[in-house]
XYZ file of C-alpha atoms in Angstrom:
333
model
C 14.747 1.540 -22.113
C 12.095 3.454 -20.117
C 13.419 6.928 -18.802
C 12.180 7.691 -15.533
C 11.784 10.719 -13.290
C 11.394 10.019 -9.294
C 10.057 12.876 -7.472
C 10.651 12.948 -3.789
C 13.984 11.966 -2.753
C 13.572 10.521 0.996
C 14.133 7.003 2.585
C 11.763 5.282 0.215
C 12.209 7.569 -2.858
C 16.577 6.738 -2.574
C 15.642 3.238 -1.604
C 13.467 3.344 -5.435
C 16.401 4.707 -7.009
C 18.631 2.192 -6.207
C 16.649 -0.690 -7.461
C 15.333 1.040 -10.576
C 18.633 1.926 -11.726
C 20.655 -1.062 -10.237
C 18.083 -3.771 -10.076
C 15.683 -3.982 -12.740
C 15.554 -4.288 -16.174
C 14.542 -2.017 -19.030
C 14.811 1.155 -17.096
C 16.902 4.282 -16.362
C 16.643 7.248 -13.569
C 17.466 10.013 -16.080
C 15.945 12.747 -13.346
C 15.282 13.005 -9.407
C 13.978 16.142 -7.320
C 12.957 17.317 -4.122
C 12.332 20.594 -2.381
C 15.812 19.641 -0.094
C 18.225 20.359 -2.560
C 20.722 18.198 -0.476
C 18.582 15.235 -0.579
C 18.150 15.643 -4.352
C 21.584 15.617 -5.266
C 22.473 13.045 -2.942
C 19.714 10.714 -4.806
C 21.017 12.025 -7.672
C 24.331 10.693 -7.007
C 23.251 6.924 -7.084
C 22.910 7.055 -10.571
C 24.066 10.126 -12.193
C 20.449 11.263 -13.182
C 19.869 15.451 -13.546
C 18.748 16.943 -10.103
C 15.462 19.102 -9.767
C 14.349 20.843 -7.039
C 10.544 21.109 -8.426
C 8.361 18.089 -9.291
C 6.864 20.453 -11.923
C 10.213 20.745 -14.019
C 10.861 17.208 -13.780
C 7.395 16.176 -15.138
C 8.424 19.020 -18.164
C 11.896 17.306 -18.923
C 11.168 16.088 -22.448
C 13.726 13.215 -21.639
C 11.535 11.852 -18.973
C 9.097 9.240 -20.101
C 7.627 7.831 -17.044
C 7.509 9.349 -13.247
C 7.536 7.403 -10.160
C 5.804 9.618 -7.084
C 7.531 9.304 -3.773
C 7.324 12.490 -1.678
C 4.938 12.789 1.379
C 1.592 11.921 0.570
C 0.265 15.615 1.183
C 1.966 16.352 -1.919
C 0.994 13.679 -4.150
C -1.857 15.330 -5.853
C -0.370 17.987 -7.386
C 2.745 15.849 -9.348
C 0.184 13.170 -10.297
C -1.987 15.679 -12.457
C 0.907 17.414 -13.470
C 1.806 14.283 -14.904
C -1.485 12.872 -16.143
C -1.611 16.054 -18.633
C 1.794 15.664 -20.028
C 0.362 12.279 -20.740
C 3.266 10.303 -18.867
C 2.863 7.108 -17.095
C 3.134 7.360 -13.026
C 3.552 5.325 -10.061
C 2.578 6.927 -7.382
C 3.227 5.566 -3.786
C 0.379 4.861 -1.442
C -1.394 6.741 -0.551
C -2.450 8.323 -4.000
C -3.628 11.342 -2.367
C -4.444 11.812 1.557
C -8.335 13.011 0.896
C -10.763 11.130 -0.728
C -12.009 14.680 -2.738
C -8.005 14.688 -3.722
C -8.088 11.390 -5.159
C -11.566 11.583 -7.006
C -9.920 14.763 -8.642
C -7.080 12.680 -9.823
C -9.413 9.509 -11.212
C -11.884 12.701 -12.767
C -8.516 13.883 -14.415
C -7.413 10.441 -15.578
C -10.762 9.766 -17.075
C -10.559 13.254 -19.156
C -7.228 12.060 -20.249
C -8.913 8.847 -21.635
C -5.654 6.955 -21.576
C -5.210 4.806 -18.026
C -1.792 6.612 -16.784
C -1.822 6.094 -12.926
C -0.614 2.758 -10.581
C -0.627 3.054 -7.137
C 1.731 1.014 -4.919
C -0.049 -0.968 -2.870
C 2.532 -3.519 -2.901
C 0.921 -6.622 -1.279
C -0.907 -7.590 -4.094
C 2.644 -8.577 -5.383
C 3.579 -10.939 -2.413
C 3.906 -14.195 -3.684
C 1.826 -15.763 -0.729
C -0.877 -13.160 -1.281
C -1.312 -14.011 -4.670
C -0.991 -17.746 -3.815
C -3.941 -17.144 -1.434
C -5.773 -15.615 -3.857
C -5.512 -18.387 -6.121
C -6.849 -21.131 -3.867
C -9.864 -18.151 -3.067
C -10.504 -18.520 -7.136
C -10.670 -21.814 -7.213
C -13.642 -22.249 -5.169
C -12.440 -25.504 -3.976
C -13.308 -24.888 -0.326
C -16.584 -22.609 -1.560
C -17.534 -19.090 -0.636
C -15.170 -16.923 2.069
C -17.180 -16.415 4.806
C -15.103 -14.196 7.093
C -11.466 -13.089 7.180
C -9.340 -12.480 10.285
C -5.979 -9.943 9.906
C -3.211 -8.982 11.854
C -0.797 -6.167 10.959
C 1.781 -5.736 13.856
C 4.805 -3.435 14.344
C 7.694 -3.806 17.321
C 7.478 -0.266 17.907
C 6.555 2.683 15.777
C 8.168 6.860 16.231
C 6.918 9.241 19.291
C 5.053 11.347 15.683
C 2.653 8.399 15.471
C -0.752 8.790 16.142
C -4.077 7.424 16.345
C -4.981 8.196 13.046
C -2.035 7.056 11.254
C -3.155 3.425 12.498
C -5.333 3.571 9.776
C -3.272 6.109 7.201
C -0.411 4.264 7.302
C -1.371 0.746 9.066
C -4.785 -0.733 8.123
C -4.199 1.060 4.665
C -2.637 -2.020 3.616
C -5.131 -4.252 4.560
C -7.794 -2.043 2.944
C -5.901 -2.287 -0.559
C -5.301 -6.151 -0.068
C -8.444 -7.425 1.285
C -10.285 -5.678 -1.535
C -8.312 -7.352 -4.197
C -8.719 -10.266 -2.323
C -11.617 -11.106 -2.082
C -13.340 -8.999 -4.975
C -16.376 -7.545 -3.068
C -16.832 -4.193 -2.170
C -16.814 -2.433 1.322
C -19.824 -1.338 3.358
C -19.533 -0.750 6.839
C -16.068 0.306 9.260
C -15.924 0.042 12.836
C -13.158 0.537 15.173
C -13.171 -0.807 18.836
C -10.557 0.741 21.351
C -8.342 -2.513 23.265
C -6.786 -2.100 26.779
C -4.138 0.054 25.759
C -0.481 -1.311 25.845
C 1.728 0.026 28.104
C 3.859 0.532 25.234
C 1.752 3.060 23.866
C 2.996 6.690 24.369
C 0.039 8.387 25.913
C -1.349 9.816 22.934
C -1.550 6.813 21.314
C -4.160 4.217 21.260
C -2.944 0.543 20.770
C -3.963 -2.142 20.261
C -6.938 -1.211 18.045
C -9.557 -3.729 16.536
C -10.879 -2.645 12.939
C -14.075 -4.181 11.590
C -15.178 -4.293 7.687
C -18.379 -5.314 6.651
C -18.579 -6.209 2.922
C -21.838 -6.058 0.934
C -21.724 -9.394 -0.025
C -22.034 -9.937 3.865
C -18.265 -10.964 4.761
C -16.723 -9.798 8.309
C -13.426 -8.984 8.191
C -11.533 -8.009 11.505
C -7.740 -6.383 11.708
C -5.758 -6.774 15.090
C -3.563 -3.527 14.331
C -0.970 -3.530 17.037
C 1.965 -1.305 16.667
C 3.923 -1.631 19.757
C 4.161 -5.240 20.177
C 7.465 -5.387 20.704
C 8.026 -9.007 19.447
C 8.701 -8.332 15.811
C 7.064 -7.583 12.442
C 3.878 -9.640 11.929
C 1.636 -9.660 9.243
C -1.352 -12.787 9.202
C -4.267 -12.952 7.351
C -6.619 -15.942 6.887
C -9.783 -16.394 5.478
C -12.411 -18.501 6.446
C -14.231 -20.629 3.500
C -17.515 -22.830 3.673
C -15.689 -25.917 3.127
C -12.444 -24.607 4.754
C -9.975 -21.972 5.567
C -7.036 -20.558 4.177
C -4.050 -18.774 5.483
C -1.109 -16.614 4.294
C 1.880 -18.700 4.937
C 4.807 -17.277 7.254
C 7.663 -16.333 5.579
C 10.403 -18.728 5.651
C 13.254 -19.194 8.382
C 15.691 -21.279 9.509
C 14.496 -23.498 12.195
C 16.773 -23.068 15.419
C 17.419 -26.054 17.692
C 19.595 -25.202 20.972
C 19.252 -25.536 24.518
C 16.023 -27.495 24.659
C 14.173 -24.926 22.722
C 13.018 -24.952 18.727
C 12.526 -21.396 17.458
C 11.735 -19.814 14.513
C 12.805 -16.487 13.768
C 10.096 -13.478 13.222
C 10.910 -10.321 10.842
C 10.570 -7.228 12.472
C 11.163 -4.798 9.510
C 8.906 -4.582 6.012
C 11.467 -3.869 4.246
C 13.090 -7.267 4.675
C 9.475 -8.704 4.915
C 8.160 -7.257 1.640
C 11.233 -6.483 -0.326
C 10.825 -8.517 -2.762
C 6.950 -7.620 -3.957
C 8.483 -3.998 -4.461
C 10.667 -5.212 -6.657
C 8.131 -7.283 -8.615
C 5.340 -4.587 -8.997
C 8.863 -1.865 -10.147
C 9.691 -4.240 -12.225
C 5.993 -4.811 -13.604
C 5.096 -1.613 -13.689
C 8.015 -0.516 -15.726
C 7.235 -3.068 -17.961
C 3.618 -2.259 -18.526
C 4.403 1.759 -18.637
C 7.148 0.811 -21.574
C 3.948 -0.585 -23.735
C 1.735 2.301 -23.053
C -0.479 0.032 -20.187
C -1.171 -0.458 -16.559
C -1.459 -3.634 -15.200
C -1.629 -3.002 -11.019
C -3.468 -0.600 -8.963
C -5.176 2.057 -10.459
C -5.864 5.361 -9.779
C -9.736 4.153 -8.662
C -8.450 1.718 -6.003
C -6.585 4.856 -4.788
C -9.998 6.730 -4.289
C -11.404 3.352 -3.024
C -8.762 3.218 -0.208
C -8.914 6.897 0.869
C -12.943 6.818 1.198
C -12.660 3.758 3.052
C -9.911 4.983 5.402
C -11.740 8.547 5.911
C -14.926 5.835 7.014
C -12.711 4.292 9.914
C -11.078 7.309 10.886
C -14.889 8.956 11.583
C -15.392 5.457 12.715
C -12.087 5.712 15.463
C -14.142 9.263 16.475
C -17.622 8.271 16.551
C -17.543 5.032 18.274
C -19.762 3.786 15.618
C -20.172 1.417 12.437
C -19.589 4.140 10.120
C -20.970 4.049 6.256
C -18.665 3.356 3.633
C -20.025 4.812 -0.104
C -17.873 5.084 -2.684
C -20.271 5.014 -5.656
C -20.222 2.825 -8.871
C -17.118 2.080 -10.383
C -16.508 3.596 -13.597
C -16.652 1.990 -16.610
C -13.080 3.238 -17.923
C -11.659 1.576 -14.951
C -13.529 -2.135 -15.573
């Protein structure tokens, strides 16, 4: 049984809780903290684990084994390498850290440690029709991927979000994904301003079209859209030489009634991606119990951050902004 530690005790860290201790197999919340002492004990209270109000004395507790990271990402950093030299396993939420110098500290620190320690939750790469997309990629059946095309579309997001956070907290799936995806490395990041919405609180900019270039000379474009109003839609496919693939819809009933056919749309993550949390949990705790990480590491944390710094300068600039993130270490091959 693998005795866990969750450190940051809001919507997503309770929402953790409850599957880790309820859900899955071969684990136990022993500990929870956060700075709101409320919110701690009330975490605390779905399982009966010990209640901390500082990461820093959870990561101490002799009885915890493992710790899973969910506070803001602003204060990632500092619980990760707490953990990493007590030598405990971690899953950290995306984003790993929310500067690219943050995260190389944490992959330098990793390294030093010389055991891998860190996953990152970039949870798409545990969707069952991303990884069925990715097989038929593998295969090479329909040759090379040329190009890619992406959408990531919310109904409506809160009055706090901003222009930036289309790529810190939109695209940043994409970035994750379309790496793993299609195994090639990024080069270039553009961003080109739409006719705004008039959704779009006035601070806002939305739609917004993202361009990668990869250096094996793919394009791939994301429509991020988060005011569209119609639901929660997520579409990628990829365009092959012989071909083209695409990430099947989720499945739902098919309506028949007053001369229409309709099929419904999801218009929250949670229900849309449930249950790839649950499988990369479930995986990771699994992995962490043999002394191993199998999912994102701490480098594809770095990876993301460097290439979401690129299309930020990229939203600023106006143009196709350099993305370098250096050679991939060795330890992390």
């Amino acid at each position: 049984m693998l005795k866990v530690g969750v450190v940051g005790c809001g919507m997503i860290g309770q929402e953790h809780i409850r599957r880790l201790s309820k859900k899955l197999q071969g684990v136990q919340v022993v500990a929870v903290s956060d700075v709101f002492e409320e919110g701690a004990r009330k975490a605390g209270g779905i399982c009966g684990a010990k209640v901390y109000t500082d990461g820093a004395d959870l990561v101490a507790d002799p009885e915890v084994e493992a710790v899973v990271v969910t506070s803001p990402g602003f204060a990632h950093k500092e619980t990760v390498l707490q953990a990493i030299a007590a030598g405990k396993r971690i899953f950290s939420e995306k984003p790993l850290a929310t500067t690219a110098a943050d995260c190389k500290e944490i992959v330098d620190a990793e390294m030093a440690s010389g055991k891998h320690l860190v996953q990152v939750g970039f949870n798409r790469r545990y969707d069952k029709g991303y990884h069925q997309l990715k097989e038929v990629l593998e295969s090479g059946k329909y040759g090379e991927p040329l190009m890619a095309h992406c959408t990531h579309r919310n109904p409506v997001v809160a009055d706090t979000y901003t222009t930036e956070m289309a790529v810190h907290d939109t695209l940043i799936h994409e970035i994750d994904v379309m790496h793993w995806l299609i195994d090639d490395e990024y080069e270039s990041a553009q961003v080109i301003f739409n006719k705004r919405t008039k959704n779009a609180l006035p601070h806002l900019a939305d739609p917004q079209f993202m361009i990668f270039r990869t250096k094996g000379g793919m394009t791939i474009d994301v429509e991020v859209f988060v005011n569209c109003k119609f639901g929660y839609d997520i579409n990628c496919e990829v365009v092959c030489e012989e071909g083209t693939v695409k990430l099947a819809a989720p499945a739902t009933p098919i309506i028949r009634s007053d001369a229409n056919v309709a099929t419904g749309i999801e218009t929250s993550w949670i229900n849309r991606f449930i249950e790839s949390y649950d499988t990369e949990l479930q995986d990771w705790v699994n992995a962490a119990a043999e002394g191993i990480i199998n999912g994102p590491t701490a480098w594809d944390g770095y990876v993301a951050a460097v290439t979401a710094d690129a299309f930020v300068r990229a939203q600023k600039s106006g143009q196709v902004e350099p993305i370098v993130t250096g050679e991939k270490p060795e330890f992390y091959r």
